[in-house]
Short mmCIF file of C-alpha atoms in Angstrom, two decimals:
data_model
loop_
_atom_site.label_atom_id
_atom_site.label_comp_id
_atom_site.label_asym_id
_atom_site.label_seq_id
_atom_site.Cartn_x
_atom_site.Cartn_y
_atom_site.Cartn_z
CA MET K 1 125.53 124.11 154.96
CA PRO K 2 127.81 121.20 155.15
CA THR K 3 125.54 118.43 157.28
CA ASP K 4 128.14 116.80 158.83
CA CYS K 5 127.46 116.76 162.30
CA ILE K 6 130.55 115.90 164.49
CA SER K 7 129.89 116.43 167.95
CA TYR K 8 131.86 117.30 170.54
CA GLN K 9 132.80 114.34 171.81
CA LYS K 10 133.92 112.88 168.46
CA SER K 11 136.00 115.89 167.54
CA GLY K 12 139.01 115.38 169.75
CA TYR K 13 139.26 118.83 170.67
CA PHE K 14 137.48 118.50 174.12
CA SER K 15 139.01 117.35 177.82
CA LYS K 16 137.58 114.02 179.21
CA LEU K 17 136.12 116.64 181.94
CA ILE K 18 133.77 117.97 179.67
CA THR K 19 132.82 114.72 177.18
CA ASP K 20 132.06 112.93 180.07
CA TYR K 21 129.49 115.64 181.22
CA LEU K 22 127.92 115.52 177.75
CA ASP K 23 127.15 112.76 178.33
CA LYS K 24 125.79 112.84 181.34
CA LYS K 25 128.73 110.10 183.37
CA PRO K 26 126.40 109.47 186.75
CA GLU K 27 130.07 110.35 188.75
CA LEU K 28 129.81 113.87 187.38
CA GLU K 29 126.28 114.91 188.73
CA GLN K 30 126.73 116.28 191.57
CA LEU K 31 128.51 119.10 190.04
CA TYR K 32 125.90 120.81 188.08
CA ASN K 33 122.54 122.02 188.94
CA HIS K 34 120.22 120.84 185.56
CA PHE K 35 121.30 119.35 182.19
CA PRO K 36 121.29 121.46 179.54
CA THR K 37 118.06 120.51 177.76
CA ILE K 38 115.26 122.41 176.71
CA GLU K 39 113.05 120.98 178.93
CA ASN K 40 114.75 121.31 181.74
CA PHE K 41 114.79 125.13 181.87
CA GLU K 42 110.71 124.87 183.66
CA ASN K 43 112.61 123.81 186.62
CA GLN K 44 115.14 126.13 186.13
CA VAL K 45 113.06 129.29 186.00
CA GLU K 46 111.22 128.12 189.13
CA GLU K 47 114.50 127.80 191.34
CA LYS K 48 115.53 130.83 190.73
CA GLY K 49 112.40 133.10 190.58
CA LYS K 50 112.81 132.42 193.94
CA ASN K 51 116.03 132.60 194.46
CA PHE K 52 116.13 136.23 192.98
CA ASN K 53 113.15 138.10 193.76
CA SER K 54 114.18 141.50 194.66
CA ASN K 55 113.05 144.51 192.77
CA GLU K 56 115.14 146.60 193.72
CA LYS K 57 118.29 144.63 192.34
CA ARG K 58 116.15 144.71 188.87
CA GLU K 59 116.01 147.78 189.69
CA VAL K 60 119.85 148.65 190.42
CA LEU K 61 121.37 146.78 187.37
CA VAL K 62 118.65 148.59 184.64
CA ASP K 63 119.88 151.83 186.39
CA ILE K 64 123.50 150.86 185.95
CA LEU K 65 122.30 149.31 182.84
CA GLU K 66 121.09 152.50 181.44
CA ASN K 67 124.65 154.34 182.65
CA GLN K 68 126.25 152.85 180.46
CA TYR K 69 124.72 153.05 177.93
CA SER K 70 123.93 156.79 177.99
CA LYS K 71 126.69 157.74 175.48
CA ILE K 72 125.84 154.75 172.40
CA GLU K 73 122.84 154.68 170.36
CA ILE K 74 121.70 151.56 170.71
CA SER K 75 118.69 149.17 168.68
CA GLU K 76 115.18 148.74 169.91
CA LEU K 77 114.88 145.59 171.20
CA THR K 78 118.23 146.59 173.00
CA LYS K 79 115.98 149.19 174.67
CA GLN K 80 113.32 146.52 175.57
CA ASN K 81 115.78 144.19 176.73
CA ILE K 82 116.90 146.82 179.33
CA THR K 83 113.26 147.84 180.61
CA LEU K 84 112.13 143.81 180.58
CA LEU K 85 115.09 143.07 183.30
CA LYS K 86 112.76 145.11 185.17
CA ASP K 87 109.48 142.39 185.26
CA THR K 88 110.15 139.53 187.57
CA LYS K 89 108.88 137.06 184.46
CA THR K 90 112.14 138.21 183.08
CA PHE K 91 115.63 136.21 183.02
CA THR K 92 118.76 136.03 181.66
CA ILE K 93 121.45 134.11 179.45
CA THR K 94 124.52 135.44 179.56
CA THR K 95 128.21 134.54 178.35
CA GLY K 96 131.53 136.44 179.50
CA HIS K 97 134.81 137.21 177.65
CA GLN K 98 137.76 139.25 178.03
CA LEU K 99 138.15 142.36 176.47
CA ASN K 100 140.43 141.14 173.03
CA LEU K 101 141.19 143.42 170.79
CA PHE K 102 139.51 143.83 167.92
CA THR K 103 137.27 140.96 169.28
CA GLY K 104 139.91 138.32 168.97
CA PRO K 105 139.55 135.21 168.31
CA LEU K 106 136.14 133.80 166.35
CA TYR K 107 134.96 132.44 168.89
CA PHE K 108 134.03 135.20 170.94
CA LEU K 109 131.62 135.76 168.10
CA TYR K 110 129.98 132.67 169.03
CA LYS K 111 129.81 132.98 172.42
CA ILE K 112 127.60 135.78 171.90
CA ILE K 113 125.49 134.20 168.88
CA SER K 114 125.12 131.03 171.24
CA THR K 115 123.22 132.99 173.16
CA ILE K 116 121.21 135.30 171.43
CA ASN K 117 119.67 131.95 169.95
CA LEU K 118 119.61 130.09 173.13
CA CYS K 119 117.10 133.63 174.40
CA LYS K 120 114.90 132.45 171.37
CA GLU K 121 114.76 129.16 171.51
CA LEU K 122 113.43 129.82 175.03
CA LYS K 123 110.98 132.45 174.15
CA ILE K 124 109.40 130.35 171.96
CA ASN K 125 109.37 127.03 173.92
CA TYR K 126 108.15 129.00 177.46
CA PRO K 127 106.31 132.63 176.15
CA LYS K 128 105.19 133.55 178.99
CA TYR K 129 108.36 134.46 180.26
CA ASN K 130 111.37 136.78 178.88
CA PHE K 131 114.89 136.04 177.60
CA VAL K 132 118.13 138.54 177.44
CA PRO K 133 120.71 137.77 176.30
CA ILE K 134 123.83 138.96 178.23
CA TYR K 135 127.30 139.72 176.95
CA TRP K 136 129.59 139.57 180.90
CA MET K 137 132.79 142.10 179.54
CA ALA K 138 135.53 140.73 181.50
CA THR K 139 136.44 144.68 182.54
CA GLU K 140 138.71 143.27 185.49
CA ASP K 141 140.79 141.44 184.26
CA HIS K 142 144.12 142.59 184.62
CA ASP K 143 146.17 139.53 182.66
CA PHE K 144 146.65 142.18 179.27
CA GLU K 145 148.94 139.97 177.52
CA GLU K 146 146.21 137.62 176.74
CA ILE K 147 144.00 140.09 175.05
CA ASN K 148 146.66 142.55 173.43
CA HIS K 149 146.49 140.99 169.85
CA PHE K 150 144.91 139.07 167.09
CA ASN K 151 145.43 136.86 164.03
CA PHE K 152 144.38 138.38 160.24
CA LYS K 153 145.37 136.26 157.40
CA ASP K 154 147.90 134.28 159.40
CA LYS K 155 149.88 137.48 160.72
CA LYS K 156 149.90 138.69 164.53
CA PHE K 157 148.85 142.12 165.53
CA ARG K 158 149.59 143.06 168.64
CA TRP K 159 149.00 146.31 170.57
CA ASN K 160 152.32 147.11 172.77
CA LYS K 161 151.41 148.67 175.87
CA GLU K 162 151.97 148.44 179.66
CA SER K 163 149.14 147.57 182.05
CA LYS K 164 148.89 146.05 185.25
CA GLY K 165 145.26 147.52 186.69
CA PRO K 166 141.93 146.33 185.90
CA VAL K 167 141.98 146.06 181.48
CA GLY K 168 138.58 148.03 181.61
CA ARG K 169 139.54 151.08 182.57
CA LEU K 170 143.17 151.02 179.93
CA SER K 171 143.68 154.19 178.02
CA ILE K 172 143.06 153.09 174.72
CA GLU K 173 144.47 156.32 173.26
CA ASP K 174 147.49 155.23 171.94
CA LEU K 175 146.06 152.47 169.72
CA THR K 176 146.45 154.77 166.46
CA THR K 177 149.64 154.11 165.54
CA PHE K 178 148.46 150.05 165.54
CA PHE K 179 145.48 151.00 163.09
CA ASP K 180 147.43 152.71 160.87
CA VAL K 181 149.48 149.48 160.29
CA PHE K 182 145.88 147.28 160.29
CA LYS K 183 144.31 148.92 157.74
CA THR K 184 146.60 148.81 155.76
CA GLU K 185 146.47 144.95 155.43
CA LEU K 186 142.64 145.32 155.28
CA GLY K 187 142.38 146.67 151.43
CA SER K 188 139.76 148.67 149.87
CA SER K 189 136.86 147.27 149.43
CA ASN K 190 133.42 147.91 150.64
CA ASN K 191 133.65 145.40 153.08
CA ALA K 192 137.45 146.62 154.39
CA GLU K 193 136.03 150.50 154.56
CA TYR K 194 133.14 149.07 157.07
CA LEU K 195 135.80 147.42 159.25
CA LYS K 196 138.26 150.20 159.30
CA LYS K 197 134.73 152.49 160.19
CA LEU K 198 134.29 150.25 163.29
CA PHE K 199 137.81 149.40 164.50
CA SER K 200 137.81 153.46 164.48
CA TYR K 201 134.74 154.47 165.17
CA SER K 202 135.35 151.64 168.63
CA TYR K 203 139.16 152.45 169.23
CA LEU K 204 139.84 156.09 168.25
CA GLN K 205 136.35 157.64 169.97
CA HIS K 206 136.52 156.34 173.23
CA SER K 207 138.93 156.77 176.11
CA ASN K 208 139.04 152.85 177.49
CA LEU K 209 138.95 149.90 176.47
CA ALA K 210 135.62 149.00 178.60
CA ASP K 211 133.75 151.39 175.94
CA ALA K 212 135.39 150.51 173.17
CA THR K 213 134.22 146.55 173.66
CA ARG K 214 130.95 147.72 174.44
CA PHE K 215 130.60 150.01 171.33
CA LEU K 216 132.03 147.29 169.09
CA ALA K 217 130.46 144.54 170.59
CA ASN K 218 127.04 146.86 170.27
CA GLU K 219 127.67 147.41 166.58
CA LEU K 220 128.27 143.81 165.69
CA PHE K 221 125.13 142.74 167.62
CA GLY K 222 122.79 145.30 169.19
CA GLU K 223 120.01 144.47 166.23
CA TYR K 224 119.54 141.09 167.98
CA GLY K 225 118.92 142.52 171.29
CA LEU K 226 122.39 141.84 173.34
CA VAL K 227 122.61 143.72 176.46
CA ILE K 228 126.56 144.38 177.83
CA LEU K 229 127.05 144.75 181.08
CA ASP K 230 130.07 145.38 183.21
CA GLY K 231 130.12 144.54 186.57
CA ASP K 232 133.37 147.01 187.66
CA SER K 233 130.57 148.85 188.77
CA ALA K 234 130.10 150.20 192.84
CA ALA K 235 126.29 149.47 192.71
CA LEU K 236 126.32 146.25 191.68
CA LYS K 237 129.27 145.44 194.10
CA LYS K 238 127.03 146.64 197.12
CA GLN K 239 124.57 143.83 196.28
CA PHE K 240 127.59 141.35 196.49
CA THR K 241 129.80 143.14 200.30
CA PRO K 242 128.03 139.97 202.27
CA TYR K 243 129.99 137.43 199.81
CA VAL K 244 133.13 139.32 199.95
CA LYS K 245 132.80 139.91 203.89
CA ASP K 246 132.28 135.99 203.95
CA GLU K 247 135.48 135.38 202.18
CA LEU K 248 137.92 137.80 203.96
CA LEU K 249 136.94 136.92 207.28
CA TYR K 250 136.04 132.66 206.78
CA GLN K 251 137.61 131.54 203.20
CA ASN K 252 134.31 129.55 202.76
CA SER K 253 134.69 129.26 198.90
CA ASN K 254 138.20 127.91 198.80
CA LYS K 255 136.73 125.46 201.01
CA LYS K 256 134.22 123.82 199.46
CA VAL K 257 135.65 124.43 196.20
CA LEU K 258 138.37 122.28 197.80
CA GLU K 259 135.79 119.65 198.40
CA SER K 260 134.38 119.74 194.64
CA ILE K 261 137.91 119.29 193.18
CA ALA K 262 138.77 116.07 195.77
CA LYS K 263 135.00 114.93 193.16
CA LEU K 264 137.46 115.75 190.82
CA LYS K 265 140.34 113.51 191.36
CA ASP K 266 139.82 111.54 187.53
CA TYR K 267 140.06 114.84 185.60
CA SER K 268 142.38 117.75 185.35
CA ILE K 269 141.76 120.53 187.03
CA GLN K 270 141.06 123.79 185.72
CA VAL K 271 141.82 126.03 188.47
CA ASN K 272 141.96 125.98 192.48
CA PRO K 273 141.20 128.22 194.57
CA ARG K 274 143.26 130.30 197.32
CA GLU K 275 142.54 131.29 200.73
CA ILE K 276 141.27 134.28 199.60
CA ASN K 277 139.62 134.52 195.94
CA LEU K 278 139.52 138.79 195.48
CA PHE K 279 141.89 141.28 194.76
CA TYR K 280 142.01 145.01 195.24
CA ILE K 281 141.83 147.35 192.81
CA GLU K 282 142.43 150.56 191.47
CA ASP K 283 143.04 152.10 188.22
CA ASN K 284 146.55 150.85 187.69
CA LEU K 285 146.50 148.20 190.49
CA ARG K 286 144.63 144.70 190.68
CA GLU K 287 146.79 141.77 193.08
CA ARG K 288 145.56 139.59 195.42
CA ILE K 289 144.56 139.95 199.47
CA ILE K 290 146.29 138.30 201.26
CA HIS K 291 145.27 137.69 205.01
CA GLU K 292 148.53 137.43 207.14
CA ASN K 293 149.68 138.10 211.17
CA GLY K 294 145.91 138.76 211.65
CA ASN K 295 146.00 141.77 208.92
CA PHE K 296 144.66 142.03 205.27
CA LYS K 297 147.61 142.82 202.83
CA VAL K 298 147.48 144.22 199.45
CA ASN K 299 150.04 141.38 197.26
CA ASN K 300 153.01 142.98 196.04
CA THR K 301 152.57 146.59 198.27
CA THR K 302 152.65 148.40 200.95
CA ILE K 303 148.60 148.61 202.06
CA GLU K 304 147.46 146.52 204.81
CA PHE K 305 144.45 146.77 206.66
CA SER K 306 143.14 145.56 209.61
CA GLU K 307 140.01 143.30 210.11
CA ILE K 308 137.60 146.30 210.87
CA GLU K 309 139.62 148.48 208.52
CA ILE K 310 139.32 146.43 205.97
CA LEU K 311 135.32 145.27 206.37
CA ASN K 312 134.83 149.23 206.76
CA LEU K 313 136.00 149.85 203.04
CA VAL K 314 133.82 146.88 202.10
CA GLU K 315 131.10 149.11 203.21
CA THR K 316 132.01 152.20 202.37
CA ASN K 317 134.02 151.18 198.35
CA PRO K 318 133.24 147.81 197.39
CA GLU K 319 134.27 148.94 193.67
CA LYS K 320 137.88 148.26 195.37
CA PHE K 321 136.97 144.98 195.99
CA SER K 322 137.09 142.49 192.81
CA PRO K 323 136.84 138.85 192.60
CA ASN K 324 138.65 136.36 190.88
CA VAL K 325 138.32 133.59 188.71
CA ILE K 326 136.56 131.31 191.58
CA LEU K 327 133.87 134.38 193.01
CA ARG K 328 133.35 136.16 189.59
CA PRO K 329 130.90 133.24 188.15
CA LEU K 330 129.18 134.11 191.96
CA TYR K 331 129.01 137.26 191.74
CA GLN K 332 127.72 137.31 188.01
CA GLU K 333 123.99 135.01 189.56
CA VAL K 334 124.44 137.35 192.99
CA ILE K 335 123.22 140.61 190.95
CA LEU K 336 121.67 138.38 187.30
CA PRO K 337 118.23 136.72 187.18
CA ASN K 338 120.18 134.52 184.97
CA LEU K 339 119.57 131.02 184.16
CA ALA K 340 122.94 129.48 182.61
CA TYR K 341 126.13 129.73 181.40
CA ILE K 342 127.36 129.71 178.31
CA GLY K 343 130.86 128.83 177.88
CA GLY K 344 134.00 127.56 176.03
CA GLY K 345 135.04 123.83 177.69
CA GLY K 346 137.37 125.29 179.94
CA GLU K 347 135.04 127.19 181.30
CA ILE K 348 132.61 125.20 182.32
CA ALA K 349 135.21 122.64 183.27
CA TYR K 350 135.81 125.75 186.14
CA TRP K 351 132.10 125.97 186.78
CA LEU K 352 131.90 122.51 187.47
CA GLU K 353 134.43 122.85 190.58
CA LEU K 354 131.82 125.54 192.16
CA LYS K 355 128.31 124.49 192.43
CA ALA K 356 129.14 123.05 196.79
CA MET K 357 130.35 126.64 196.92
CA PHE K 358 126.97 128.32 195.22
CA ASP K 359 125.00 125.49 197.29
CA PHE K 360 126.55 126.67 200.25
CA HIS K 361 125.72 130.52 199.96
CA LYS K 362 122.40 129.54 198.59
CA VAL K 363 122.34 130.95 195.53
CA THR K 364 120.92 129.19 192.31
CA PHE K 365 123.75 127.15 190.48
CA PRO K 366 123.24 127.86 186.41
CA ILE K 367 122.21 125.48 183.68
CA LEU K 368 126.21 125.25 181.99
CA LEU K 369 126.30 124.80 178.37
CA VAL K 370 129.39 124.77 176.31
CA ARG K 371 128.90 127.07 173.49
CA ASN K 372 128.34 126.29 169.71
CA SER K 373 131.78 125.36 167.66
CA VAL K 374 132.35 126.04 164.35
CA VAL K 375 134.20 126.01 161.34
CA LEU K 376 133.79 128.36 158.66
CA ILE K 377 133.88 127.00 155.12
CA ASN K 378 132.97 129.15 152.02
CA GLU K 379 131.98 128.15 148.26
CA LYS K 380 135.72 126.99 147.22
CA GLN K 381 136.94 125.06 149.92
CA GLU K 382 133.72 123.20 150.11
CA THR K 383 133.94 122.75 145.71
CA LYS K 384 137.09 121.02 146.91
CA ARG K 385 135.91 118.97 150.05
CA ALA K 386 133.33 117.52 147.51
CA LYS K 387 135.97 116.82 144.98
CA LEU K 388 138.56 114.69 147.03
CA ASP K 389 135.69 113.00 148.42
CA ILE K 390 136.55 113.62 152.08
CA SER K 391 133.91 113.62 154.58
CA TRP K 392 133.98 116.58 158.06
CA GLU K 393 134.35 113.51 160.02
CA GLU K 394 137.98 112.91 158.04
CA LEU K 395 138.79 116.72 158.61
CA PHE K 396 138.58 116.42 162.07
CA LEU K 397 141.24 113.74 162.44
CA LYS K 398 144.98 114.57 163.35
CA GLN K 399 146.81 114.95 160.32
CA GLN K 400 148.98 112.34 160.40
CA THR K 401 145.96 110.32 161.01
CA LEU K 402 144.24 112.04 158.15
CA VAL K 403 147.25 110.60 155.85
CA ASP K 404 147.70 107.23 157.03
CA THR K 405 143.60 106.82 156.41
CA LYS K 406 143.28 108.36 152.88
CA THR K 407 146.38 106.31 151.59
CA LYS K 408 144.38 103.34 152.46
CA GLN K 409 141.39 104.52 150.74
CA PHE K 410 143.35 105.27 147.67
CA SER K 411 145.32 102.34 148.09
CA GLU K 412 144.99 99.24 145.67
CA ILE K 413 146.95 97.12 147.84
CA ASN K 414 145.53 96.00 151.76
CA ILE K 415 148.11 97.72 153.37
CA ASN K 416 146.98 96.50 156.86
CA PHE K 417 149.04 92.96 157.70
CA SER K 418 146.78 92.44 160.72
CA GLU K 419 145.94 88.97 159.05
CA GLN K 420 149.76 87.74 158.54
CA LYS K 421 150.55 89.53 162.62
CA ALA K 422 147.32 86.42 163.34
CA HIS K 423 148.53 83.69 161.60
CA LEU K 424 152.30 84.06 162.95
CA LYS K 425 151.10 84.22 166.44
CA LYS K 426 149.32 80.93 165.69
CA GLN K 427 152.24 79.47 164.51
CA PHE K 428 154.03 80.60 167.29
CA GLU K 429 152.18 79.33 169.71
CA ALA K 430 152.74 75.38 168.62
CA LEU K 431 156.27 76.50 169.56
CA HIS K 432 155.18 78.36 173.08
CA LYS K 433 153.17 74.80 173.62
CA ILE K 434 156.84 72.92 173.33
CA ALA K 435 158.52 74.76 175.35
CA LEU K 436 156.71 74.38 178.12
CA LYS K 437 158.20 70.88 177.93
CA THR K 438 161.73 72.33 178.43
CA ASP K 439 164.17 74.62 179.90
CA LYS K 440 163.75 78.83 180.31
CA SER K 441 166.30 79.24 177.56
CA PHE K 442 164.32 78.29 174.68
CA SER K 443 161.02 79.68 176.18
CA GLY K 444 163.04 83.05 176.41
CA ALA K 445 164.40 82.09 172.34
CA VAL K 446 160.34 81.49 171.29
CA ASN K 447 159.42 84.71 172.72
CA ALA K 448 162.20 86.74 171.37
CA GLN K 449 161.57 85.39 167.68
CA GLU K 450 158.31 85.64 168.13
CA LYS K 451 158.40 89.79 168.63
CA LYS K 452 161.33 90.19 166.54
CA GLN K 453 159.07 89.00 163.51
CA ILE K 454 156.25 90.56 164.25
CA LYS K 455 158.17 93.96 164.82
CA GLY K 456 159.49 92.72 161.52
CA LEU K 457 155.80 92.70 160.08
CA GLU K 458 154.76 96.21 161.44
CA ASN K 459 158.79 97.16 160.10
CA LEU K 460 157.56 96.37 156.41
CA GLU K 461 153.75 97.64 157.28
CA LYS K 462 155.20 101.23 157.52
CA ARG K 463 157.47 100.95 154.31
CA LEU K 464 154.45 99.87 152.44
CA LEU K 465 152.31 102.78 153.68
CA LYS K 466 155.02 104.42 153.40
CA ALA K 467 155.11 103.65 149.33
CA GLU K 468 151.98 104.35 149.23
CA LYS K 469 151.86 107.79 150.47
CA LYS K 470 154.71 108.21 147.55
CA ALA K 471 152.27 107.06 144.94
CA HIS K 472 149.49 109.32 145.91
CA THR K 473 151.72 112.66 146.42
CA SER K 474 149.39 114.89 144.96
CA GLN K 475 145.84 113.17 146.40
CA LEU K 476 147.36 113.44 149.33
CA GLU K 477 148.95 116.81 148.96
CA ARG K 478 145.37 118.68 148.64
CA ILE K 479 143.76 117.34 151.30
CA VAL K 480 146.76 117.62 153.79
CA GLN K 481 146.14 121.43 151.65
CA LEU K 482 142.26 121.44 152.64
CA GLN K 483 142.35 120.66 156.31
CA ASN K 484 145.59 123.56 157.43
CA GLU K 485 142.96 125.93 155.77
CA LEU K 486 140.37 125.02 158.10
CA PHE K 487 142.23 123.59 160.70
CA PRO K 488 145.33 126.45 161.62
CA ASN K 489 148.32 125.02 162.72
CA GLU K 490 146.63 121.73 162.79
CA SER K 491 144.23 123.83 165.30
CA LEU K 492 140.82 124.82 165.75
CA GLN K 493 140.07 127.45 162.87
CA GLU K 494 137.83 129.38 165.83
CA ARG K 495 141.17 130.12 168.46
CA LYS K 496 143.56 130.81 165.52
CA SER K 497 141.21 133.56 163.21
CA ASN K 498 139.90 137.01 163.95
CA PHE K 499 135.96 137.57 162.36
CA SER K 500 137.63 140.58 160.27
CA GLU K 501 139.73 137.87 158.15
CA PHE K 502 136.05 136.11 157.39
CA TYR K 503 134.18 139.92 157.57
CA LEU K 504 136.11 140.88 154.78
CA GLU K 505 135.00 138.53 152.32
CA THR K 506 131.11 137.83 153.09
CA GLY K 507 130.55 140.62 154.95
CA ASN K 508 127.27 141.46 156.86
CA SER K 509 125.93 137.60 155.92
CA LEU K 510 128.86 136.02 158.24
CA ILE K 511 126.94 137.01 161.90
CA ALA K 512 123.29 136.80 159.73
CA GLU K 513 124.23 133.64 158.42
CA LEU K 514 125.33 132.52 161.68
CA ILE K 515 122.45 133.29 163.80
CA LYS K 516 120.21 131.67 161.61
CA GLU K 517 122.54 128.43 161.51
CA LEU K 518 123.52 128.22 165.14
CA LYS K 519 121.45 125.65 167.41
CA PRO K 520 123.22 126.23 170.94
CA LEU K 521 121.49 122.97 172.06
CA SER K 522 122.62 120.52 169.55
CA GLU K 523 126.15 119.57 171.34
CA CYS K 524 127.34 119.65 167.37
CA PHE K 525 130.64 121.04 165.91
CA SER K 526 128.88 123.39 163.59
CA THR K 527 130.23 123.58 159.96
CA VAL K 528 128.93 126.59 157.86
CA LYS K 529 128.73 127.88 154.50
CA ILE K 530 130.09 131.36 153.80
#
């Protein structure tokens, strides 16, 4: 494995809010509970244990999980983890993700592996407790356009279908044609045949997207004890009804999140709360609930409730109420004995808006951990990198900066004209002194001449750099080609490529190697050779 450690802060791929969070800037301390260090989990366990002390909640959770898993075969470790959730000494580490077709981008794997590996690390450090990795499926999300495709070898494979309701309930009966197209791209190797079977068993033998995604994630990670949870459950939402009623009647989440946003005035805001942060859902409908003229209306429909009617519906049919991005984290933490949430930079950014809301509701705020980020590199690419004598720190540079940097390294000429600029400015200092003794027009002429000559040196510097690039074209092109392979479209590989592209080359060793190499508390971009 390449040993270069590129910190998230220096990678150039994280927002100022996240880099300041990782740097533990004092002004952000009030927006989270405990910073993610192994030592801080001791206090988190104590706090969550006091806050989540309902055996009934644990019994309901286990019953729901056993029911959701009833139609698929699961590993002994996953069975054991589900049973352990009844024990008051068992806690969860959770990540969440949309139901992207065939997992979507690579970082789906990294989220789950970060979660699995953190549980292992916690068990070593706190052996008297149990830690269960949870993948929370975003089954109630309705943004189908975000999940209906994936990229494979620079080609986008899109599932063309209409969807308006919660995606977990979406029928997948029409994916046969999609599969026929995709499987022709896979070839006929042993790894290709496995991927075909995995897609077929996941999507062609289940009736909805939630069941398909559960089967797929279980096939990939079941042996590591992953527990997959679908929050679209009447029994689980029954536990959340007090918070739903508070949202409908008093809109406290809006007030509290706005308080936190006011403290984030120096940063870009990830999400903004609504007056009511709930959706009304049915199989083919997920629309916002709006309070208007004393009644509660479902946006873009004729559905309307009085206050008494909607509060009765919360009691009788809690499954019809779906939390949005603001309330979903609270729902998760109410029903799970959870210690930490693992997510990407964007997710952690919006979680940092939520602590005041959690404090108001007296629900323990989880530790927030930025998931592992990875660049996968094969043997051929690693050999090329070594021959080109290019470091990982350089590969993370923007391409233009990378090319300029390497050109200056290759050149036998000093392309930096800083010394000449400094000498020129010193010469003009004497002229400025003379200008002080005469009229303003001469002073203006001196300033103009200085700017003109500095600009002239800068242009010469650019022309020299351009000439040296031509002289080293061949070597620079190989560097650019390597960077394009590892950072497609000058973006992160993990945001563009699907796992199948790499599984085709490596087989089962892909996930095994990631499990072996990723360190969830490292705050480092991992570079993993496959």
